[in-house]
Coordinates of C-alpha atoms in Angstrom, one line a residue:
M1 CA 12.3 31.4 -30.5
K2 CA 10.0 28.9 -28.9
K3 CA 11.5 25.5 -28.2
S4 CA 9.9 22.5 -29.9
V5 CA 8.7 19.4 -28.2
I6 CA 7.6 16.1 -29.9
I7 CA 5.5 13.9 -27.7
I8 CA 5.1 10.2 -28.6
G9 CA 1.7 8.8 -27.8
A10 CA -1.6 10.5 -27.0
G11 CA -2.8 8.8 -23.8
F12 CA -3.7 10.6 -20.6
S13 CA -0.1 11.5 -19.5
S14 CA 0.9 12.6 -23.0
L15 CA -2.1 14.8 -23.5
A16 CA -1.7 16.3 -20.0
A17 CA 2.0 17.1 -20.6
S18 CA 1.1 18.6 -24.0
C19 CA -1.3 21.0 -22.3
Y20 CA 1.2 22.1 -19.7
L21 CA 4.0 22.6 -22.2
A22 CA 1.9 24.5 -24.6
Q23 CA 0.7 26.7 -21.8
A24 CA 4.4 27.4 -20.9
G25 CA 5.1 28.5 -24.5
Y26 CA 6.6 25.4 -26.1
N27 CA 5.8 24.5 -29.7
V28 CA 4.2 21.0 -29.1
T29 CA 3.5 18.2 -31.6
V30 CA 1.9 14.9 -30.5
L31 CA 2.4 11.8 -32.6
E32 CA -0.1 9.0 -32.1
K33 CA 0.3 5.6 -33.8
N34 CA -3.4 4.7 -33.7
K35 CA -6.3 6.3 -35.7
T36 CA -7.6 8.2 -32.6
V37 CA -6.2 9.7 -29.5
G38 CA -6.6 8.2 -26.1
G39 CA -3.9 5.5 -25.8
R40 CA -5.4 2.7 -23.7
A41 CA -8.5 4.8 -23.1
R42 CA -9.8 4.6 -26.7
Q43 CA -13.4 3.9 -27.6
L44 CA -15.2 1.1 -29.5
L45 CA -18.3 2.1 -31.5
K46 CA -20.4 -0.8 -33.0
D47 CA -24.0 -1.1 -34.1
G48 CA -25.2 1.7 -31.9
F49 CA -23.2 0.5 -28.8
T50 CA -20.4 2.5 -27.2
F51 CA -17.7 0.9 -25.1
D52 CA -14.7 2.4 -23.3
I53 CA -11.9 0.1 -24.5
G54 CA -9.7 0.9 -21.5
P55 CA -10.4 2.5 -18.1
T56 CA -14.0 2.4 -16.9
W57 CA -13.7 3.6 -13.3
Y58 CA -13.6 7.4 -12.6
W59 CA -12.1 7.8 -9.1
M60 CA -10.3 10.6 -7.4
P61 CA -12.3 13.4 -9.0
D62 CA -10.2 16.0 -7.2
V63 CA -7.2 15.1 -9.4
F64 CA -9.2 15.8 -12.6
E65 CA -10.5 19.1 -11.1
R66 CA -6.9 20.1 -10.2
F67 CA -5.8 19.3 -13.7
F68 CA -8.4 21.4 -15.4
A69 CA -8.1 24.2 -12.8
D70 CA -4.4 24.6 -13.9
F71 CA -5.9 26.0 -17.2
N72 CA -8.7 28.0 -15.5
K73 CA -11.2 25.3 -16.5
K74 CA -13.5 22.8 -14.8
P75 CA -14.4 19.2 -15.8
S76 CA -18.0 20.5 -16.2
D77 CA -16.8 22.8 -19.0
Y78 CA -16.3 19.6 -21.1
Y79 CA -18.3 16.7 -19.7
T80 CA -21.1 15.8 -17.1
L81 CA -20.3 13.6 -14.1
E82 CA -22.7 11.4 -12.3
K83 CA -22.0 9.9 -8.9
L84 CA -22.9 6.2 -9.1
N85 CA -25.3 4.7 -6.5
P86 CA -24.6 2.0 -5.9
A87 CA -20.9 2.5 -6.6
Y88 CA -20.5 -1.3 -7.3
S89 CA -21.7 -4.7 -6.2
V90 CA -19.7 -7.8 -5.4
Y91 CA -20.9 -11.4 -6.0
F92 CA -19.4 -13.9 -3.6
D93 CA -21.9 -16.6 -4.4
K94 CA -25.3 -16.9 -6.1
D95 CA -27.0 -15.9 -2.8
E96 CA -24.3 -13.8 -1.4
Q97 CA -23.9 -10.3 -2.8
I98 CA -22.6 -7.1 -1.1
T99 CA -23.5 -3.7 -2.5
I100 CA -21.3 -0.7 -1.9
E101 CA -23.5 2.5 -1.9
D102 CA -22.6 6.1 -2.4
S103 CA -21.8 7.3 1.2
L104 CA -19.6 6.1 4.1
D105 CA -22.6 6.0 6.4
K106 CA -24.5 3.6 4.1
I107 CA -21.3 1.5 3.6
C108 CA -20.9 1.4 7.4
K109 CA -24.4 0.0 7.8
T110 CA -23.7 -2.6 5.1
F111 CA -20.5 -3.7 7.0
E112 CA -22.4 -3.8 10.3
D113 CA -25.1 -6.0 8.8
V114 CA -22.4 -8.5 7.7
E115 CA -20.1 -8.3 10.8
K116 CA -21.2 -6.9 14.1
G117 CA -18.9 -4.1 15.3
S118 CA -17.2 -3.7 11.9
S119 CA -18.7 -0.3 11.2
I120 CA -16.7 1.3 14.1
K121 CA -13.5 -0.4 12.7
L122 CA -14.3 0.8 9.2
K123 CA -14.7 4.4 10.3
K124 CA -11.3 4.3 12.0
F125 CA -9.7 2.6 8.9
I126 CA -11.2 5.2 6.6
D127 CA -10.1 8.1 8.8
K128 CA -6.5 6.8 8.5
A129 CA -7.0 6.3 4.8
R130 CA -8.3 9.9 4.5
T131 CA -5.2 11.3 6.3
N132 CA -2.9 9.2 4.0
Y133 CA -4.9 10.5 1.0
D134 CA -4.2 14.1 2.0
I135 CA -0.5 13.3 2.5
A136 CA -0.3 11.4 -0.8
I137 CA -1.9 14.1 -2.8
K138 CA -0.2 17.0 -1.1
D139 CA 3.3 15.6 -0.4
L140 CA 4.0 12.6 -2.4
V141 CA 2.3 11.9 -5.8
Y142 CA 3.1 15.4 -7.2
K143 CA 6.9 14.8 -6.6
P144 CA 9.0 13.9 -9.7
G145 CA 10.7 10.8 -8.2
V146 CA 14.2 12.3 -8.5
S147 CA 15.4 11.8 -4.9
P148 CA 14.5 9.8 -1.8
L149 CA 14.4 13.1 0.1
E150 CA 11.0 13.8 -1.6
L151 CA 9.5 11.2 0.7
M152 CA 10.9 13.0 3.8
S153 CA 8.3 15.2 5.5
T154 CA 7.0 15.3 9.1
A155 CA 3.9 13.6 7.9
T156 CA 5.6 10.7 6.1
I157 CA 8.3 10.2 8.7
M158 CA 5.5 9.7 11.3
R159 CA 4.1 7.0 9.0
V160 CA 7.3 5.3 8.0
N161 CA 6.1 2.0 9.5
Q162 CA 3.2 2.0 7.0
F163 CA 5.7 1.5 4.2
F164 CA 6.9 -1.7 5.8
S165 CA 3.6 -3.3 6.6
N166 CA 1.0 -4.2 3.9
I167 CA -2.6 -3.7 3.1
K168 CA -3.6 -7.4 3.5
R169 CA -2.0 -7.6 7.0
D170 CA -3.8 -4.4 8.1
V171 CA -7.2 -5.3 6.7
R172 CA -7.2 -8.9 8.1
K173 CA -6.1 -7.6 11.5
S174 CA -9.3 -5.5 11.8
F175 CA -11.9 -7.4 9.8
K176 CA -12.5 -11.0 10.5
N177 CA -15.2 -11.5 7.7
I178 CA -13.3 -12.5 4.6
R179 CA -15.9 -10.9 2.3
L180 CA -15.5 -7.5 3.9
A181 CA -11.7 -7.9 3.9
Q182 CA -11.7 -8.7 0.2
I183 CA -13.8 -5.6 -0.6
L184 CA -11.2 -3.5 1.3
E185 CA -8.4 -5.2 -0.5
F186 CA -10.0 -4.7 -3.9
P187 CA -9.1 -1.0 -4.6
V188 CA -5.3 -1.6 -4.4
L189 CA -5.6 -3.9 -7.4
F190 CA -5.7 -0.7 -9.3
L191 CA -2.1 -0.2 -8.2
G192 CA -1.2 -3.4 -9.9
A193 CA 0.0 -5.6 -7.1
K194 CA -1.3 -8.1 -4.6
P195 CA -2.6 -6.6 -1.3
S196 CA 0.1 -8.5 0.5
N197 CA 2.8 -6.7 -1.6
T198 CA 1.3 -3.2 -1.4
P199 CA 2.5 -1.0 1.4
S200 CA -0.1 -0.1 4.0
F201 CA 0.3 3.6 3.1
Y202 CA -1.6 2.9 -0.1
N203 CA -4.8 2.4 1.9
F204 CA -5.6 5.9 0.7
M205 CA -7.2 4.1 -2.2
N206 CA -9.9 3.0 0.3
Y207 CA -10.7 6.6 0.9
A208 CA -10.9 7.2 -2.9
D209 CA -13.4 4.3 -2.9
F210 CA -15.5 4.8 0.2
G211 CA -14.8 8.5 0.9
L212 CA -14.9 10.1 -2.5
G213 CA -17.0 7.6 -4.4
T214 CA -17.3 6.3 -7.9
F215 CA -18.4 8.5 -10.8
H216 CA -19.3 8.1 -14.5
P217 CA -18.7 10.7 -17.1
K218 CA -21.8 10.9 -19.4
K219 CA -21.0 9.1 -22.7
G220 CA -18.1 7.3 -21.0
M221 CA -14.5 7.8 -19.9
Y222 CA -13.5 8.7 -23.5
Q223 CA -15.2 12.1 -22.9
V224 CA -12.3 12.9 -20.6
I225 CA -9.8 12.2 -23.4
L226 CA -11.9 14.3 -25.8
A227 CA -11.9 17.1 -23.2
M228 CA -8.1 17.0 -22.9
E229 CA -7.7 16.8 -26.7
T230 CA -10.0 19.9 -27.0
L231 CA -8.0 21.8 -24.3
A232 CA -4.6 20.8 -26.0
K233 CA -5.8 22.1 -29.3
E234 CA -7.1 25.3 -27.7
L235 CA -3.6 25.8 -26.3
G236 CA -2.0 25.3 -29.8
V237 CA -0.9 21.7 -29.6
N238 CA -0.6 20.0 -33.0
I239 CA -1.9 16.4 -32.8
K240 CA -1.1 13.9 -35.6
T241 CA -2.7 10.4 -35.6
E242 CA -1.6 7.4 -37.6
A243 CA 1.9 8.7 -36.9
S244 CA 4.0 5.8 -35.6
V245 CA 7.5 6.5 -34.3
K246 CA 10.1 4.0 -35.4
E247 CA 13.3 5.7 -34.1
I248 CA 14.5 8.4 -31.8
E249 CA 17.6 9.9 -33.3
V250 CA 20.4 10.6 -30.9
K251 CA 23.6 12.4 -31.8
S252 CA 26.5 12.9 -29.3
G253 CA 24.2 11.9 -26.5
K254 CA 21.5 14.4 -27.4
A255 CA 18.0 13.6 -28.7
K256 CA 17.6 15.4 -32.1
G257 CA 14.2 14.2 -33.3
V258 CA 12.2 11.1 -34.4
V259 CA 11.5 9.1 -37.5
S260 CA 7.8 8.8 -38.1
N261 CA 6.2 7.4 -41.2
N262 CA 9.6 7.4 -42.9
H263 CA 10.1 11.1 -42.3
F264 CA 12.6 12.7 -39.9
L265 CA 11.0 15.3 -37.6
G266 CA 13.4 17.4 -35.6
A267 CA 12.7 18.8 -32.1
D268 CA 14.6 20.4 -29.2
I269 CA 13.0 18.0 -26.7
I270 CA 11.5 14.4 -27.1
L271 CA 9.0 13.2 -24.5
S272 CA 7.6 9.7 -24.7
G273 CA 4.3 8.7 -23.2
A274 CA 4.6 5.4 -25.0
D275 CA 5.6 2.3 -23.0
Y276 CA 8.9 3.1 -21.4
W277 CA 10.5 -0.2 -22.3
H278 CA 9.4 0.1 -25.9
T279 CA 10.7 3.8 -26.1
E280 CA 14.2 2.6 -25.1
T281 CA 14.1 0.1 -28.0
L282 CA 13.8 3.1 -30.3
I283 CA 17.4 4.3 -29.4
E284 CA 20.8 2.6 -29.6
K285 CA 21.6 0.1 -26.9
K286 CA 24.4 2.2 -25.4
Y287 CA 21.8 5.0 -24.7
R288 CA 19.3 2.7 -22.9
Q289 CA 19.1 3.2 -19.1
Y290 CA 17.4 -0.1 -18.3
S291 CA 18.4 -3.5 -19.6
E292 CA 16.1 -6.4 -20.6
S293 CA 16.9 -8.1 -17.3
Y294 CA 15.9 -5.0 -15.4
W295 CA 12.4 -5.1 -16.9
S296 CA 12.1 -8.9 -16.6
K297 CA 12.7 -8.7 -12.8
K298 CA 10.1 -6.0 -12.2
T299 CA 6.6 -6.6 -10.9
F300 CA 4.2 -5.6 -13.6
A301 CA 0.6 -4.9 -13.2
P302 CA -1.7 -7.5 -14.8
A303 CA -2.6 -7.9 -18.4
A304 CA -6.2 -8.4 -19.2
L305 CA -8.6 -10.4 -21.4
L306 CA -11.5 -8.0 -22.2
F307 CA -14.8 -8.7 -24.0
Y308 CA -17.1 -6.0 -25.3
I309 CA -20.6 -7.4 -25.7
G310 CA -23.8 -6.1 -27.2
F311 CA -26.9 -7.8 -25.6
D312 CA -30.3 -7.6 -27.2
K313 CA -32.1 -7.2 -23.9
K314 CA -31.7 -5.4 -20.5
L315 CA -29.9 -7.5 -17.9
K316 CA -31.0 -8.0 -14.3
N317 CA -29.3 -8.5 -11.0
V318 CA -26.3 -6.4 -12.0
N319 CA -25.1 -2.9 -11.4
H320 CA -23.0 -0.5 -13.5
H321 CA -19.9 -2.0 -11.9
T322 CA -20.2 -5.6 -10.8
L323 CA -17.3 -7.7 -9.4
F324 CA -17.4 -11.5 -9.3
F325 CA -15.3 -12.8 -6.4
D326 CA -17.0 -16.2 -6.2
V327 CA -13.7 -18.1 -6.6
D328 CA -10.4 -18.1 -4.6
F329 CA -8.9 -14.6 -4.7
D330 CA -5.4 -15.8 -3.6
E331 CA -5.3 -18.6 -6.1
H332 CA -6.0 -16.2 -9.0
A333 CA -3.4 -13.7 -7.6
F334 CA -0.9 -16.6 -7.4
D335 CA -1.5 -17.4 -11.1
I336 CA -0.8 -13.7 -12.0
Y337 CA 2.2 -12.9 -9.8
D338 CA 3.9 -16.0 -8.5
N339 CA 3.4 -18.8 -11.1
P340 CA 2.2 -17.0 -14.3
K341 CA -0.3 -19.0 -16.1
W342 CA -3.9 -18.9 -17.4
P343 CA -6.0 -19.2 -14.2
D344 CA -8.2 -22.2 -13.7
N345 CA -10.8 -20.2 -11.9
P346 CA -10.5 -16.5 -12.6
L347 CA -12.1 -13.6 -10.8
F348 CA -13.7 -11.2 -13.2
Y349 CA -15.3 -7.8 -13.4
A350 CA -18.2 -6.6 -15.5
S351 CA -19.3 -3.1 -16.4
F352 CA -22.7 -2.3 -17.8
P353 CA -22.5 1.5 -18.7
S354 CA -25.9 1.4 -20.3
I355 CA -27.5 0.9 -16.9
T356 CA -26.5 4.5 -16.1
D357 CA -26.0 6.0 -19.5
K358 CA -28.6 5.6 -22.2
S359 CA -26.1 6.7 -24.9
S360 CA -24.1 3.4 -24.4
A361 CA -26.6 1.1 -26.1
P362 CA -29.7 1.2 -28.3
E363 CA -33.1 1.3 -26.5
G364 CA -33.9 -1.9 -24.7
K365 CA -30.4 -3.3 -25.1
E366 CA -27.3 -3.6 -22.8
A367 CA -23.6 -2.9 -23.3
G368 CA -21.4 -5.2 -21.3
I369 CA -17.6 -5.1 -20.7
F370 CA -16.1 -8.1 -19.1
L371 CA -12.5 -8.1 -17.8
I372 CA -10.3 -11.0 -16.5
P373 CA -7.0 -10.0 -15.0
L374 CA -4.0 -12.1 -16.3
A375 CA -0.3 -12.4 -15.9
P376 CA 1.6 -10.4 -18.6
G377 CA 3.4 -12.4 -21.3
L378 CA 1.1 -15.4 -21.5
N379 CA 0.3 -17.2 -24.8
D380 CA -2.8 -15.5 -26.3
T381 CA -4.9 -17.4 -28.8
P382 CA -8.5 -17.2 -30.2
E383 CA -9.1 -20.6 -28.6
L384 CA -8.1 -19.5 -25.2
R385 CA -10.1 -16.3 -25.5
Q386 CA -13.2 -18.4 -26.4
L387 CA -12.5 -20.9 -23.5
Y388 CA -12.4 -18.1 -21.0
F389 CA -15.4 -16.3 -22.5
D390 CA -17.4 -19.5 -22.0
K391 CA -16.2 -19.9 -18.4
V392 CA -17.2 -16.4 -17.3
I393 CA -20.5 -16.3 -19.2
K394 CA -21.5 -19.6 -17.6
R395 CA -20.7 -18.4 -14.1
F396 CA -22.3 -15.0 -14.9
E397 CA -25.5 -16.7 -15.8
H398 CA -25.5 -18.9 -12.7
L399 CA -24.6 -16.1 -10.3
T400 CA -27.1 -13.6 -11.7
S401 CA -29.9 -16.1 -12.3
Q402 CA -30.4 -15.3 -16.0
K403 CA -29.7 -16.7 -19.4
V404 CA -27.8 -14.4 -21.7
T405 CA -25.9 -16.6 -24.2
D406 CA -28.7 -16.5 -26.8
N407 CA -29.0 -12.7 -26.3
I408 CA -25.5 -11.8 -27.5
L409 CA -25.7 -9.7 -30.7
F410 CA -21.9 -9.6 -31.0
K411 CA -18.7 -9.8 -28.9
E412 CA -15.3 -8.3 -29.5
S413 CA -12.2 -9.3 -27.5
F414 CA -9.0 -7.5 -26.6
C415 CA -6.1 -9.3 -24.9
I416 CA -2.3 -9.6 -24.6
N417 CA -1.5 -9.6 -28.3
D418 CA -3.7 -6.5 -28.8
F419 CA -1.9 -4.6 -25.9
I420 CA 1.4 -5.4 -27.6
K421 CA 0.1 -4.5 -31.2
D422 CA -1.8 -1.3 -30.3
Y423 CA 0.3 0.1 -27.4
N424 CA 3.7 -1.6 -27.7
S425 CA 3.0 -2.7 -24.2
Y426 CA 5.7 -4.7 -22.3
K427 CA 4.5 -8.4 -22.3
G428 CA 1.0 -7.0 -23.0
N429 CA 0.6 -5.5 -19.6
A430 CA -2.6 -3.5 -19.2
Y431 CA -1.8 -1.1 -16.4
G432 CA 2.0 -0.5 -16.3
M433 CA 4.3 -1.3 -13.4
A434 CA 2.9 -2.2 -10.0
N435 CA 3.3 0.1 -6.9
T436 CA 5.2 -2.3 -4.6
L437 CA 7.6 -1.1 -1.9
T438 CA 10.6 -1.4 -4.2
Q439 CA 8.8 0.2 -7.1
T440 CA 7.5 3.4 -5.4
A441 CA 8.4 7.0 -6.0
F442 CA 12.2 7.5 -6.7
L443 CA 12.6 3.7 -7.2
R444 CA 10.5 3.8 -10.4
P445 CA 12.0 4.4 -13.9
K446 CA 13.0 8.1 -14.2
L447 CA 11.1 10.9 -15.9
K448 CA 14.4 12.2 -17.4
S449 CA 16.8 10.0 -19.3
S450 CA 20.2 9.8 -17.5
K451 CA 22.0 8.9 -20.8
V452 CA 20.3 11.1 -23.4
N453 CA 20.0 14.8 -23.1
N454 CA 16.6 16.2 -23.9
L455 CA 14.8 12.8 -23.7
Y456 CA 12.0 12.5 -21.2
F457 CA 9.3 9.9 -20.3
T458 CA 5.8 10.0 -18.8
G459 CA 3.1 7.5 -18.0
Q460 CA 2.3 4.4 -16.1
L461 CA 5.8 2.9 -15.9
T462 CA 7.3 6.0 -14.3
V463 CA 6.0 8.2 -11.4
P464 CA 3.6 8.2 -9.7
G465 CA 2.3 4.9 -11.1
P466 CA -0.6 3.0 -12.7
G467 CA -4.1 4.4 -13.2
V468 CA -5.8 7.4 -14.8
P469 CA -5.3 10.0 -12.0
P470 CA -1.6 9.1 -11.7
S471 CA -1.2 9.4 -15.5
L472 CA -2.6 13.0 -15.4
I473 CA -0.1 13.8 -12.6
S474 CA 2.8 12.1 -14.5
G475 CA 2.1 14.5 -17.4
K476 CA 2.3 17.5 -15.0
L477 CA 5.5 16.3 -13.3
V478 CA 7.4 15.7 -16.5
S479 CA 6.4 19.0 -18.0
E480 CA 7.6 20.8 -14.8
L481 CA 10.9 19.0 -15.2
I482 CA 11.2 20.0 -18.8
I483 CA 10.4 23.6 -18.0
K484 CA 12.9 23.6 -15.2
H485 CA 15.7 22.3 -17.4
H486 CA 14.9 24.1 -20.7

């Protein structure tokens, strides 16, 4: 008889795991607390506008291809990808903007225009990043984080020094222009830590950025979720929404099932793609692997204040992805990681999907998503949200030389309280746990519970780490572990 698996949550990692487990012959049920699948990658539809609530960057397309190939499918069977050109632009001041185009040769020319001789250094830097990318994808990120020995290969041993230096040190050694340095430090923010706390090895993110490029799935990132949902259902997965899990029942050290919507549902195996910390609150204290003090000492990726805005006109002087680095980068990072508080002068990011994708907004209008990174656990009030909205819109108008305040049809916000309410997120973090040296690979929370038989975890707080491609990989890793043990 087929073994049954209950998966808590329907984000990227849960849906990926559900597909692998169903393919392997398990009877899989996914329980999602919200009205739609997607976890942090849900969608907001309003007045003819479409917004991705969560991730908006499609990087590392090879990881998506590898996922679908495991089921003899291709991404193009489900959605259409467009490579963005430009990939993104960065405002450093009203009159200082650097645009990153869609090929390394073009980017090298941009670098050379800003700092003479930097294109040669950039090519060397990206060559090293490409090698690290190959090692990461082949040797490291598809390992389950069970043992330090997973890190031991000829390739990684040769690069051991790269785990003890950091991205900021390496970048600043080669690039004297602070603007170029900040652009090279930007991709590691996706890993959830400061460049000065991120091991040099993670420069493979620069290859993802400059080497592979930035893509957009037509109709938004949510199309990837819909593709995975379709695939899961084709494989026989049963998905239930508005099915919040209040308890994981454990008897004699063994997970027996869950309580959802006041009903007990039994299963041979329980897999949680919900927030790891929250999942452990669903079991008795004696069965928890990690204490509250363990979590409180960890470096979490930032939380975020997000705004979803409908504009009644097309905007100018912006690209699909636009970064605003016109304030002190280090000061904002300090306010996130070292002395957590609402930043006086925040960096922010804006996405305008309707520049690329007509389906995102009605004719002649623009969909805008604004994101301010924040420290997790801050006080979150409507007044603070409004204060920061006013701050970034004022700067946005100044930097892009246009008035937009009177052209706002509506705005919706999403912040720490919403991350907690909708995702049971620890302190309202947006991206999981940062990939610092002491939070890498086998040093992250484990995929398999050491105290409860048949209880497993997947997602951004375990291996390999934060981000959409790592979440897909996490789903694969945990399903392989389950198949191996059951």
